[in-house]
């Protein structure tokens, strides 16, 4: 008769997860680093099957899988223990769901930041722009289950009737242009302006960083705040400001230095003290250029930047840099569409935030795998497919678990080699119409809560 204990099963699961998910990410997310943050946060937990480390790995495997149900995650854990001389746990999801609830949000937040920082430290000079790190900022929304708690924390759009919509959260994310990794995150309610999210993200910038963004972030106070951090900004000019070449000092073709003046009235997003503290003027650089690529709706673009050195940062380089701003849209699409973060599954606000951090942590770990594969085999990491990387990782996990310890490294090297086979071709100026070919089902839209529909069906 075999005597089993929970610690034995926990050790087995840790070994399994380390060998499957942990091996590709061993440099950025080893078990020792997770345990270190657990100790720093003074997280207390009892001796359970789903301790914080096992729960975290199961959570990551859940968001990386196509089937993101808790039942599938628990089934995976059960399968890991099936061939061991231990008691197989129950397939009920209650223990795992409670373990995720106990998992502190700070743990996921710090792990996300740690992985992003570790990946950025691997960036060499050849991947920088003019010797500097470029960060790209943008905002988006995510949907979540329609529960009372979620509606209270992240209300649905006001133009939708109660019971007919879903709660939406607004997220602001800063990505690294060199690695494609997410380096900072902010979560707020739907009607939050992008610039408010950005002001909560400036704290994650490092000296000499360049922040790249669209016209929503181009405000006087924000340019001043970014310069105070010893950083620079490249934004598209906001549409409320008039564009003219008559004012300013011309320093090149369609390139001039302009003096901007402090707003006469305190903007809504600033306190009176913050507005008073603003300098009376700042000098910015304004660059005009035209887009003549068929399919692009914008014909004339005006850039505003605090990079005043025309020798080091030529207008052509800045125009090319702003052309790469579109990559942030692709990064958000990877998170929301490729990984499935567009529609979250958790039913409470705290779990929603944890789920978002889990997605970004998994996304950064995939980016780290792409970076390692690309730099190992001489392929630009950003040219690799994130979807292909996820497919290869999920398909190689059973092989990593089944093989002997002597062949694990060989299979791991094979994984890196096949990842670089999925390179995305260069497609400059590519444009696709935003249309759908497949027709939706001919069901009417929900215009009243579901319980009212049921009542009408019963009385009909």
CSV table of C-alpha atoms in Angstrom, one decimal:
chain,number,residue,atom,x,y,z
A,1,UNK,CA,0.0,0.0,0.0
A,2,UNK,CA,1.4,3.4,-1.0
A,3,UNK,CA,1.2,6.2,1.5
A,4,UNK,CA,0.7,9.5,-0.2
A,5,UNK,CA,0.8,13.0,1.2
A,6,UNK,CA,0.0,16.4,-0.3
A,7,UNK,CA,3.6,17.6,-0.3
A,8,UNK,CA,4.6,14.7,-2.5
A,9,UNK,CA,2.0,15.6,-5.1
A,10,UNK,CA,2.9,19.2,-4.9
A,11,UNK,CA,6.6,18.4,-5.5
A,12,UNK,CA,5.6,16.2,-8.5
A,13,UNK,CA,3.5,18.9,-10.0
A,14,UNK,CA,6.3,21.5,-9.5
A,15,UNK,CA,8.7,19.2,-11.3
A,16,UNK,CA,6.2,18.6,-14.1
A,17,UNK,CA,5.5,22.3,-14.6
A,18,UNK,CA,9.2,23.2,-14.4
A,19,UNK,CA,9.9,20.6,-17.1
A,20,UNK,CA,7.0,21.6,-19.4
A,21,UNK,CA,6.3,25.4,-19.0
A,22,UNK,CA,9.2,26.3,-16.8
A,23,UNK,CA,12.0,25.0,-19.0
A,24,UNK,CA,11.5,27.4,-21.9
A,25,UNK,CA,11.2,30.3,-19.4
A,26,UNK,CA,13.8,29.2,-16.9
A,27,UNK,CA,15.9,32.3,-17.3
A,28,UNK,CA,13.1,34.8,-16.7
A,29,UNK,CA,10.7,32.9,-14.4
A,30,UNK,CA,12.5,30.2,-12.3
A,31,UNK,CA,10.8,28.7,-9.3
A,32,UNK,CA,13.4,30.4,-7.1
A,33,UNK,CA,12.3,33.9,-8.3
A,34,UNK,CA,8.6,33.1,-7.7
A,35,UNK,CA,9.4,31.9,-4.2
A,36,UNK,CA,11.5,35.0,-3.6
A,37,UNK,CA,8.6,37.3,-4.4
A,38,UNK,CA,6.2,35.1,-2.3
A,39,UNK,CA,8.6,35.6,0.6
A,40,UNK,CA,8.9,39.3,0.0
A,41,UNK,CA,5.1,39.7,0.0
A,42,UNK,CA,4.9,37.5,3.1
A,43,UNK,CA,2.3,35.3,1.5
A,44,UNK,CA,1.1,32.7,4.0
A,45,UNK,CA,-0.4,29.5,2.7
A,46,UNK,CA,-1.3,26.1,4.1
A,47,UNK,CA,0.1,22.8,2.7
A,48,UNK,CA,-2.4,22.3,-0.1
A,49,UNK,CA,-2.2,20.6,-3.5
A,50,UNK,CA,-2.7,24.0,-5.2
A,51,UNK,CA,0.0,26.1,-3.5
A,52,UNK,CA,0.9,29.5,-5.0
A,53,UNK,CA,3.5,28.1,-7.4
A,54,UNK,CA,1.4,25.2,-8.7
A,55,UNK,CA,-1.6,27.6,-9.0
A,56,UNK,CA,0.5,30.1,-10.9
A,57,UNK,CA,1.8,27.6,-13.4
A,58,UNK,CA,-1.7,26.1,-13.9
A,59,UNK,CA,-3.0,29.7,-14.4
A,60,UNK,CA,-0.4,30.4,-17.1
A,61,UNK,CA,-1.1,27.1,-18.8
A,62,UNK,CA,-4.8,27.9,-18.8
A,63,UNK,CA,-4.4,31.3,-20.6
A,64,UNK,CA,-1.9,29.8,-23.1
A,65,UNK,CA,-4.3,27.0,-24.0
A,66,UNK,CA,-7.1,27.4,-26.6
A,67,UNK,CA,-9.5,25.9,-24.1
A,68,UNK,CA,-9.4,28.3,-21.2
A,69,UNK,CA,-11.8,26.6,-18.9
A,70,UNK,CA,-10.9,25.8,-15.3
A,71,UNK,CA,-12.0,22.2,-15.9
A,72,UNK,CA,-9.4,21.9,-18.6
A,73,UNK,CA,-6.7,23.3,-16.3
A,74,UNK,CA,-7.6,20.9,-13.5
A,75,UNK,CA,-7.7,18.0,-16.0
A,76,UNK,CA,-4.2,18.9,-17.0
A,77,UNK,CA,-3.0,18.7,-13.4
A,78,UNK,CA,-4.8,15.4,-12.9
A,79,UNK,CA,-3.1,14.0,-16.0
A,80,UNK,CA,0.3,15.1,-14.7
A,81,UNK,CA,-0.3,12.9,-11.6
A,82,UNK,CA,-1.9,10.0,-13.4
A,83,UNK,CA,1.3,8.1,-14.0
A,84,UNK,CA,2.7,8.6,-10.5
A,85,UNK,CA,2.3,6.5,-7.4
A,86,UNK,CA,0.1,9.1,-5.7
A,87,UNK,CA,-3.6,9.6,-5.2
A,88,UNK,CA,-5.2,11.3,-8.1
A,89,UNK,CA,-7.0,14.5,-7.0
A,90,UNK,CA,-10.6,15.3,-7.7
A,91,UNK,CA,-11.6,16.7,-11.0
A,92,UNK,CA,-13.8,19.2,-9.3
A,93,UNK,CA,-12.7,22.8,-10.1
A,94,UNK,CA,-13.5,24.2,-6.7
A,95,UNK,CA,-10.1,23.8,-5.1
A,96,UNK,CA,-8.3,25.3,-8.1
A,97,UNK,CA,-10.7,28.3,-8.3
A,98,UNK,CA,-10.3,29.0,-4.6
A,99,UNK,CA,-6.6,28.8,-5.0
A,100,UNK,CA,-6.7,31.4,-7.8
A,101,UNK,CA,-8.8,33.6,-5.6
A,102,UNK,CA,-6.2,33.3,-2.8
A,103,UNK,CA,-3.4,34.2,-5.3
A,104,UNK,CA,-2.5,37.8,-4.5
A,105,UNK,CA,-2.8,40.3,-7.3
A,106,UNK,CA,0.5,41.8,-6.2
A,107,UNK,CA,2.3,38.5,-6.9
A,108,UNK,CA,1.1,38.5,-10.6
A,109,UNK,CA,1.8,42.2,-10.9
A,110,UNK,CA,5.4,41.9,-9.6
A,111,UNK,CA,6.1,38.8,-11.7
A,112,UNK,CA,4.8,40.6,-14.8
A,113,UNK,CA,7.1,43.5,-14.1
A,114,UNK,CA,10.1,41.2,-13.3
A,115,UNK,CA,9.8,39.2,-16.5
A,116,UNK,CA,9.4,42.4,-18.6
A,117,UNK,CA,12.5,43.9,-16.9
A,118,UNK,CA,14.6,40.8,-17.3
A,119,UNK,CA,13.7,40.6,-21.0
A,120,UNK,CA,14.6,44.2,-21.6
A,121,UNK,CA,18.0,43.7,-20.0
A,122,UNK,CA,18.8,41.3,-22.9
A,123,UNK,CA,18.3,44.0,-25.5
A,124,UNK,CA,21.6,44.9,-27.1
A,125,UNK,CA,22.6,48.2,-28.9
A,126,UNK,CA,21.8,46.8,-32.4
A,127,UNK,CA,18.1,46.5,-31.5
A,128,UNK,CA,17.8,50.1,-30.2
A,129,UNK,CA,16.7,53.2,-32.2
A,130,UNK,CA,19.5,55.7,-32.4
A,131,UNK,CA,21.0,54.1,-29.3
A,132,UNK,CA,17.8,54.6,-27.2
A,133,UNK,CA,14.9,52.4,-26.0
A,134,UNK,CA,11.5,53.2,-27.6
A,135,UNK,CA,8.3,52.5,-25.7
A,136,UNK,CA,5.0,52.5,-27.5
A,137,UNK,CA,1.8,53.4,-25.6
A,138,UNK,CA,-1.9,52.8,-26.5
A,139,UNK,CA,-5.2,52.0,-24.8
A,140,UNK,CA,-7.8,49.3,-25.4
A,141,UNK,CA,-10.8,47.6,-23.8
A,142,UNK,CA,-11.6,44.1,-22.5
A,143,UNK,CA,-15.0,42.5,-21.9
A,144,UNK,CA,-15.9,40.3,-18.9
A,145,UNK,CA,-18.9,38.3,-17.6
A,146,UNK,CA,-22.0,40.2,-16.8
A,147,UNK,CA,-22.1,39.9,-13.0
A,148,UNK,CA,-23.3,42.4,-10.4
A,149,UNK,CA,-19.7,42.8,-9.0
A,150,UNK,CA,-18.2,43.4,-12.5
A,151,UNK,CA,-20.9,45.8,-13.5
A,152,UNK,CA,-20.3,47.8,-10.3
A,153,UNK,CA,-16.6,48.0,-10.8
A,154,UNK,CA,-16.4,48.3,-14.6
A,155,UNK,CA,-19.9,49.5,-15.8
A,156,UNK,CA,-21.1,48.6,-19.3
A,157,UNK,CA,-21.5,51.4,-22.0
A,158,UNK,CA,-24.3,53.8,-21.0
A,159,UNK,CA,-26.0,53.4,-24.4
A,160,UNK,CA,-26.8,49.8,-23.6
A,161,UNK,CA,-29.9,48.7,-21.7
A,162,UNK,CA,-29.3,47.0,-18.3
A,163,UNK,CA,-28.9,43.3,-18.7
A,164,UNK,CA,-28.2,43.6,-22.4
A,165,UNK,CA,-24.5,44.5,-22.3
A,166,UNK,CA,-21.2,43.4,-20.7
A,167,UNK,CA,-18.9,45.2,-18.3
A,168,UNK,CA,-15.9,46.7,-20.0
A,169,UNK,CA,-12.5,47.7,-18.6
A,170,UNK,CA,-10.1,50.2,-20.1
A,171,UNK,CA,-6.5,49.2,-20.2
A,172,UNK,CA,-3.4,51.3,-21.0
A,173,UNK,CA,-0.3,49.4,-22.0
A,174,UNK,CA,3.3,50.3,-22.8
A,175,UNK,CA,5.1,48.0,-25.1
A,176,UNK,CA,8.8,47.8,-25.9
A,177,UNK,CA,9.5,48.5,-29.6
A,178,UNK,CA,12.6,46.3,-29.5
A,179,UNK,CA,11.2,43.1,-28.0
A,180,UNK,CA,7.4,43.6,-28.4
A,181,UNK,CA,7.0,42.8,-24.7
A,182,UNK,CA,4.5,44.6,-22.5
A,183,UNK,CA,6.4,46.6,-19.8
A,184,UNK,CA,3.6,48.5,-18.0
A,185,UNK,CA,-0.1,48.1,-17.5
A,186,UNK,CA,-2.9,50.3,-16.1
A,187,UNK,CA,-6.6,49.2,-15.6
A,188,UNK,CA,-9.5,51.6,-15.2
A,189,UNK,CA,-13.2,52.0,-16.1
A,190,UNK,CA,-14.4,52.4,-19.7
A,191,UNK,CA,-14.9,56.1,-19.9
A,192,UNK,CA,-11.4,56.8,-18.8
A,193,UNK,CA,-9.4,58.9,-21.3
A,194,UNK,CA,-6.3,57.5,-22.7
A,195,UNK,CA,-4.2,60.4,-21.4
A,196,UNK,CA,-5.3,59.6,-17.8
A,197,UNK,CA,-4.1,56.1,-18.2
A,198,UNK,CA,-0.8,57.4,-19.7
A,199,UNK,CA,-0.2,59.6,-16.7
A,200,UNK,CA,-0.4,56.5,-14.5
A,201,UNK,CA,2.2,54.8,-16.7
A,202,UNK,CA,4.9,57.5,-16.9
A,203,UNK,CA,6.3,56.1,-13.6
A,204,UNK,CA,7.5,53.0,-15.5
A,205,UNK,CA,9.7,55.0,-17.9
A,206,UNK,CA,13.4,55.0,-17.5
A,207,UNK,CA,15.8,57.9,-18.3
A,208,UNK,CA,16.5,58.3,-22.0
A,209,UNK,CA,13.4,56.3,-23.0
A,210,UNK,CA,11.4,57.6,-26.0
A,211,UNK,CA,7.6,57.4,-25.7
A,212,UNK,CA,5.8,56.9,-29.0
A,213,UNK,CA,2.1,57.4,-29.3
A,214,UNK,CA,-0.8,58.7,-31.3
A,215,UNK,CA,-2.6,62.0,-31.1
A,216,UNK,CA,-4.5,61.2,-28.0
A,217,UNK,CA,-1.4,61.6,-25.9
A,218,UNK,CA,-0.1,64.9,-27.4
A,219,UNK,CA,-0.8,67.4,-24.6
A,220,UNK,CA,1.3,70.3,-23.2
A,221,UNK,CA,1.3,69.0,-19.6
A,222,UNK,CA,2.3,65.5,-20.8
A,223,UNK,CA,5.3,66.7,-22.9
A,224,UNK,CA,6.5,68.6,-19.8
A,225,UNK,CA,6.0,65.6,-17.5
A,226,UNK,CA,8.0,63.3,-19.9
A,227,UNK,CA,10.8,65.8,-20.2
A,228,UNK,CA,11.0,66.0,-16.4
A,229,UNK,CA,11.7,62.2,-16.4
A,230,UNK,CA,14.7,62.8,-18.7
A,231,UNK,CA,12.7,61.1,-21.5
A,232,UNK,CA,11.5,62.2,-24.9
A,233,UNK,CA,8.2,61.9,-26.7
A,234,UNK,CA,7.1,61.4,-30.4
A,235,UNK,CA,3.4,62.0,-30.8
A,236,UNK,CA,1.1,62.8,-33.6
A,237,UNK,CA,-0.2,66.3,-33.3
A,238,UNK,CA,-3.6,66.6,-31.7
A,239,UNK,CA,-6.4,67.6,-34.1
A,240,UNK,CA,-7.4,70.5,-31.9
A,241,UNK,CA,-4.2,72.4,-32.7
A,242,UNK,CA,-3.9,74.2,-36.0
A,243,UNK,CA,-1.2,73.2,-38.4
A,244,UNK,CA,0.7,76.0,-40.1
A,245,UNK,CA,4.3,76.5,-41.4
A,246,UNK,CA,4.1,80.3,-40.9
A,247,UNK,CA,5.2,80.2,-37.2
A,248,UNK,CA,8.3,78.7,-35.7
A,249,UNK,CA,11.9,78.4,-36.8
A,250,UNK,CA,12.4,76.3,-39.9
A,251,UNK,CA,15.2,73.7,-39.5
A,252,UNK,CA,14.6,71.6,-42.5
A,253,UNK,CA,12.2,70.6,-45.2
A,254,UNK,CA,8.8,70.5,-43.5
A,255,UNK,CA,10.6,70.6,-40.2
A,256,UNK,CA,10.5,73.4,-37.7
A,257,UNK,CA,10.9,74.4,-34.0
A,258,UNK,CA,7.8,75.8,-32.4
A,259,UNK,CA,7.1,77.5,-29.0
A,260,UNK,CA,4.1,76.1,-27.3
A,261,UNK,CA,2.5,78.1,-24.5
A,262,UNK,CA,0.9,77.0,-21.3
A,263,UNK,CA,-2.9,76.6,-21.5
A,264,UNK,CA,-4.7,79.7,-20.2
A,265,UNK,CA,-7.3,77.5,-18.4
A,266,UNK,CA,-6.5,74.5,-16.2
A,267,UNK,CA,-7.3,71.3,-18.3
A,268,UNK,CA,-9.8,68.9,-16.8
A,269,UNK,CA,-7.3,66.1,-16.2
A,270,UNK,CA,-5.0,68.3,-14.0
A,271,UNK,CA,-5.3,69.7,-10.5
A,272,UNK,CA,-4.9,73.4,-10.0
A,273,UNK,CA,-1.5,72.9,-8.3
A,274,UNK,CA,-0.2,70.8,-11.3
A,275,UNK,CA,-1.4,73.5,-13.7
A,276,UNK,CA,0.3,76.3,-11.8
A,277,UNK,CA,3.6,74.3,-11.7
A,278,UNK,CA,3.7,74.0,-15.5
A,279,UNK,CA,6.4,76.2,-17.2
A,280,UNK,CA,5.0,79.1,-19.3
A,281,UNK,CA,6.5,77.8,-22.6
A,282,UNK,CA,8.2,74.7,-24.1
A,283,UNK,CA,10.0,74.3,-27.4
A,284,UNK,CA,8.9,71.3,-29.5
A,285,UNK,CA,9.7,70.1,-33.0
A,286,UNK,CA,7.0,69.8,-35.6
A,287,UNK,CA,7.4,67.7,-38.7
A,288,UNK,CA,4.9,67.5,-41.6
A,289,UNK,CA,4.8,64.7,-44.1
A,290,UNK,CA,2.3,63.0,-46.5
A,291,UNK,CA,1.1,59.4,-46.8
A,292,UNK,CA,0.5,58.4,-50.4
A,293,UNK,CA,0.1,54.7,-49.9
A,294,UNK,CA,-3.3,53.5,-51.3
A,295,UNK,CA,-5.6,52.3,-48.6
A,296,UNK,CA,-4.4,54.6,-45.9
A,297,UNK,CA,-7.0,57.1,-44.8
A,298,UNK,CA,-4.6,59.8,-43.5
A,299,UNK,CA,-3.1,62.0,-46.2
A,300,UNK,CA,-1.2,64.5,-44.1
A,301,UNK,CA,0.5,63.9,-40.8
A,302,UNK,CA,2.0,66.3,-38.3
A,303,UNK,CA,4.4,64.9,-35.7
A,304,UNK,CA,5.3,66.6,-32.4
A,305,UNK,CA,8.5,65.6,-30.7
A,306,UNK,CA,10.8,66.8,-27.9
A,307,UNK,CA,13.8,65.5,-29.9
A,308,UNK,CA,15.3,68.8,-31.0
A,309,UNK,CA,18.6,67.6,-32.3
A,310,UNK,CA,18.1,67.5,-36.1
A,311,UNK,CA,21.5,65.9,-36.7
A,312,UNK,CA,21.0,62.9,-34.5
A,313,UNK,CA,17.3,62.6,-35.1
A,314,UNK,CA,16.6,63.5,-38.7
A,315,UNK,CA,13.1,64.1,-39.9
A,316,UNK,CA,13.3,61.0,-42.0
A,317,UNK,CA,14.2,58.8,-39.0
A,318,UNK,CA,11.4,60.3,-37.0
A,319,UNK,CA,8.9,59.7,-39.8
A,320,UNK,CA,10.1,56.0,-40.1
A,321,UNK,CA,9.9,55.7,-36.3
A,322,UNK,CA,6.3,56.9,-36.2
A,323,UNK,CA,5.5,54.4,-38.9
A,324,UNK,CA,6.4,51.7,-36.5
A,325,UNK,CA,3.8,52.9,-34.0
A,326,UNK,CA,1.3,50.6,-35.7
A,327,UNK,CA,3.1,47.7,-34.1
A,328,UNK,CA,1.4,48.5,-30.8
A,329,UNK,CA,-1.9,47.7,-32.5
A,330,UNK,CA,-0.6,44.4,-33.6
A,331,UNK,CA,0.7,43.7,-30.0
A,332,UNK,CA,-2.8,44.5,-28.6
A,333,UNK,CA,-4.3,42.2,-31.3
A,334,UNK,CA,-2.0,39.4,-30.2
A,335,UNK,CA,-3.1,39.8,-26.6
A,336,UNK,CA,-6.8,40.1,-27.3
A,337,UNK,CA,-7.3,37.9,-30.4
A,338,UNK,CA,-4.4,35.5,-30.5
A,339,UNK,CA,-4.3,34.7,-26.8
A,340,UNK,CA,-8.0,35.4,-26.2
A,341,UNK,CA,-7.8,38.3,-23.7
A,342,UNK,CA,-10.6,40.1,-25.5
A,343,UNK,CA,-13.3,38.3,-23.5
A,344,UNK,CA,-12.3,37.5,-19.9
A,345,UNK,CA,-13.9,34.7,-17.9
A,346,UNK,CA,-13.6,35.7,-14.3
A,347,UNK,CA,-16.7,36.9,-12.4
A,348,UNK,CA,-15.3,39.3,-9.8
A,349,UNK,CA,-13.2,42.5,-10.4
A,350,UNK,CA,-10.2,41.3,-8.4
A,351,UNK,CA,-10.1,38.1,-10.4
A,352,UNK,CA,-10.5,40.1,-13.7
A,353,UNK,CA,-7.4,42.1,-12.8
A,354,UNK,CA,-5.5,38.9,-12.0
A,355,UNK,CA,-6.6,37.4,-15.3
A,356,UNK,CA,-5.3,40.4,-17.2
A,357,UNK,CA,-1.9,40.2,-15.5
A,358,UNK,CA,-1.8,36.5,-16.1
A,359,UNK,CA,-2.4,37.1,-19.9
A,360,UNK,CA,0.3,39.8,-20.0
A,361,UNK,CA,2.7,37.5,-18.1
A,362,UNK,CA,2.1,34.7,-20.5
A,363,UNK,CA,2.4,37.1,-23.5
A,364,UNK,CA,5.8,38.3,-22.2
A,365,UNK,CA,7.0,34.7,-21.7
A,366,UNK,CA,6.1,33.9,-25.3
A,367,UNK,CA,8.0,37.0,-26.4
A,368,UNK,CA,11.0,35.8,-24.4
A,369,UNK,CA,10.9,32.5,-26.2
A,370,UNK,CA,10.7,34.3,-29.5
A,371,UNK,CA,13.7,36.5,-28.5
A,372,UNK,CA,15.8,33.5,-27.5
A,373,UNK,CA,15.0,31.6,-30.6
A,374,UNK,CA,15.6,34.6,-32.9
A,375,UNK,CA,18.9,35.6,-31.3
A,376,UNK,CA,20.1,32.0,-31.2
A,377,UNK,CA,19.5,31.3,-34.9
A,378,UNK,CA,20.1,34.8,-36.3
A,379,UNK,CA,16.4,35.7,-37.1
A,380,UNK,CA,14.9,39.0,-36.1
A,381,UNK,CA,12.7,38.1,-33.1
A,382,UNK,CA,9.9,40.5,-34.1
A,383,UNK,CA,9.6,38.7,-37.4
A,384,UNK,CA,8.6,35.5,-35.7
A,385,UNK,CA,4.9,34.5,-35.3
A,386,UNK,CA,3.6,34.7,-31.7
A,387,UNK,CA,0.7,32.4,-32.7
A,388,UNK,CA,3.2,29.9,-34.2
A,389,UNK,CA,5.3,30.1,-31.1
A,390,UNK,CA,2.3,29.3,-28.9
A,391,UNK,CA,1.4,26.3,-31.1
A,392,UNK,CA,4.9,24.9,-31.0
A,393,UNK,CA,5.1,25.4,-27.2
A,394,UNK,CA,1.8,23.6,-26.5
A,395,UNK,CA,2.7,20.8,-28.9
A,396,UNK,CA,6.2,20.3,-27.5
A,397,UNK,CA,5.0,20.2,-23.8
A,398,UNK,CA,4.0,16.5,-24.0
A,399,UNK,CA,7.4,15.6,-25.5
A,400,UNK,CA,9.2,17.5,-22.8
A,401,UNK,CA,7.2,15.6,-20.1
A,402,UNK,CA,7.6,12.2,-21.7
A,403,UNK,CA,11.4,12.3,-22.5
A,404,UNK,CA,14.2,11.5,-20.1
A,405,UNK,CA,16.2,14.2,-18.5
A,406,UNK,CA,19.2,13.6,-20.8
A,407,UNK,CA,17.2,14.4,-23.9
A,408,UNK,CA,15.2,17.4,-22.5
A,409,UNK,CA,17.8,19.9,-23.7
A,410,UNK,CA,17.9,18.4,-27.2
A,411,UNK,CA,14.1,18.7,-27.5
A,412,UNK,CA,14.2,22.2,-26.1
A,413,UNK,CA,16.8,23.2,-28.8
A,414,UNK,CA,14.5,21.6,-31.4
A,415,UNK,CA,11.7,23.8,-30.1
A,416,UNK,CA,13.8,26.9,-30.6
A,417,UNK,CA,14.7,25.8,-34.1
A,418,UNK,CA,11.2,25.2,-35.3
A,419,UNK,CA,10.0,28.5,-33.9
A,420,UNK,CA,12.3,30.4,-36.3
A,421,UNK,CA,10.8,28.5,-39.2
A,422,UNK,CA,7.6,30.5,-38.7
A,423,UNK,CA,8.9,33.9,-39.8
A,424,UNK,CA,6.5,36.6,-41.0
A,425,UNK,CA,7.4,38.2,-44.3
A,426,UNK,CA,8.0,42.0,-44.6
A,427,UNK,CA,4.8,43.6,-45.9
A,428,UNK,CA,5.3,47.4,-45.9
A,429,UNK,CA,2.2,49.4,-46.7
A,430,UNK,CA,-0.1,46.5,-46.5
A,431,UNK,CA,-3.7,47.4,-46.1
A,432,UNK,CA,-6.8,45.3,-45.8
A,433,UNK,CA,-10.5,46.4,-45.9
A,434,UNK,CA,-12.3,46.1,-42.6
A,435,UNK,CA,-15.1,43.9,-43.9
A,436,UNK,CA,-16.5,40.5,-43.0
A,437,UNK,CA,-17.2,37.8,-45.6
A,438,UNK,CA,-18.9,35.3,-43.3
A,439,UNK,CA,-22.4,36.4,-42.6
A,440,UNK,CA,-23.6,36.3,-39.0
A,441,UNK,CA,-26.6,34.3,-37.9
A,442,UNK,CA,-29.9,35.9,-38.4
A,443,UNK,CA,-30.8,36.2,-34.7
A,444,UNK,CA,-32.1,39.6,-33.4
A,445,UNK,CA,-30.0,41.6,-30.9
A,446,UNK,CA,-30.8,41.3,-27.2
A,447,UNK,CA,-32.8,44.4,-26.3
A,448,UNK,CA,-34.0,43.3,-22.8
A,449,UNK,CA,-32.6,41.2,-20.0
A,450,UNK,CA,-32.7,37.4,-20.5
A,451,UNK,CA,-35.0,36.8,-17.6
A,452,UNK,CA,-37.6,39.0,-19.2
A,453,UNK,CA,-37.4,36.9,-22.4
A,454,UNK,CA,-37.9,33.7,-20.4
A,455,UNK,CA,-40.9,35.2,-18.7
A,456,UNK,CA,-42.5,36.2,-22.0
A,457,UNK,CA,-41.8,32.6,-23.4
A,458,UNK,CA,-43.5,31.1,-20.3
A,459,UNK,CA,-46.6,33.3,-20.6
A,460,UNK,CA,-46.9,33.0,-24.4
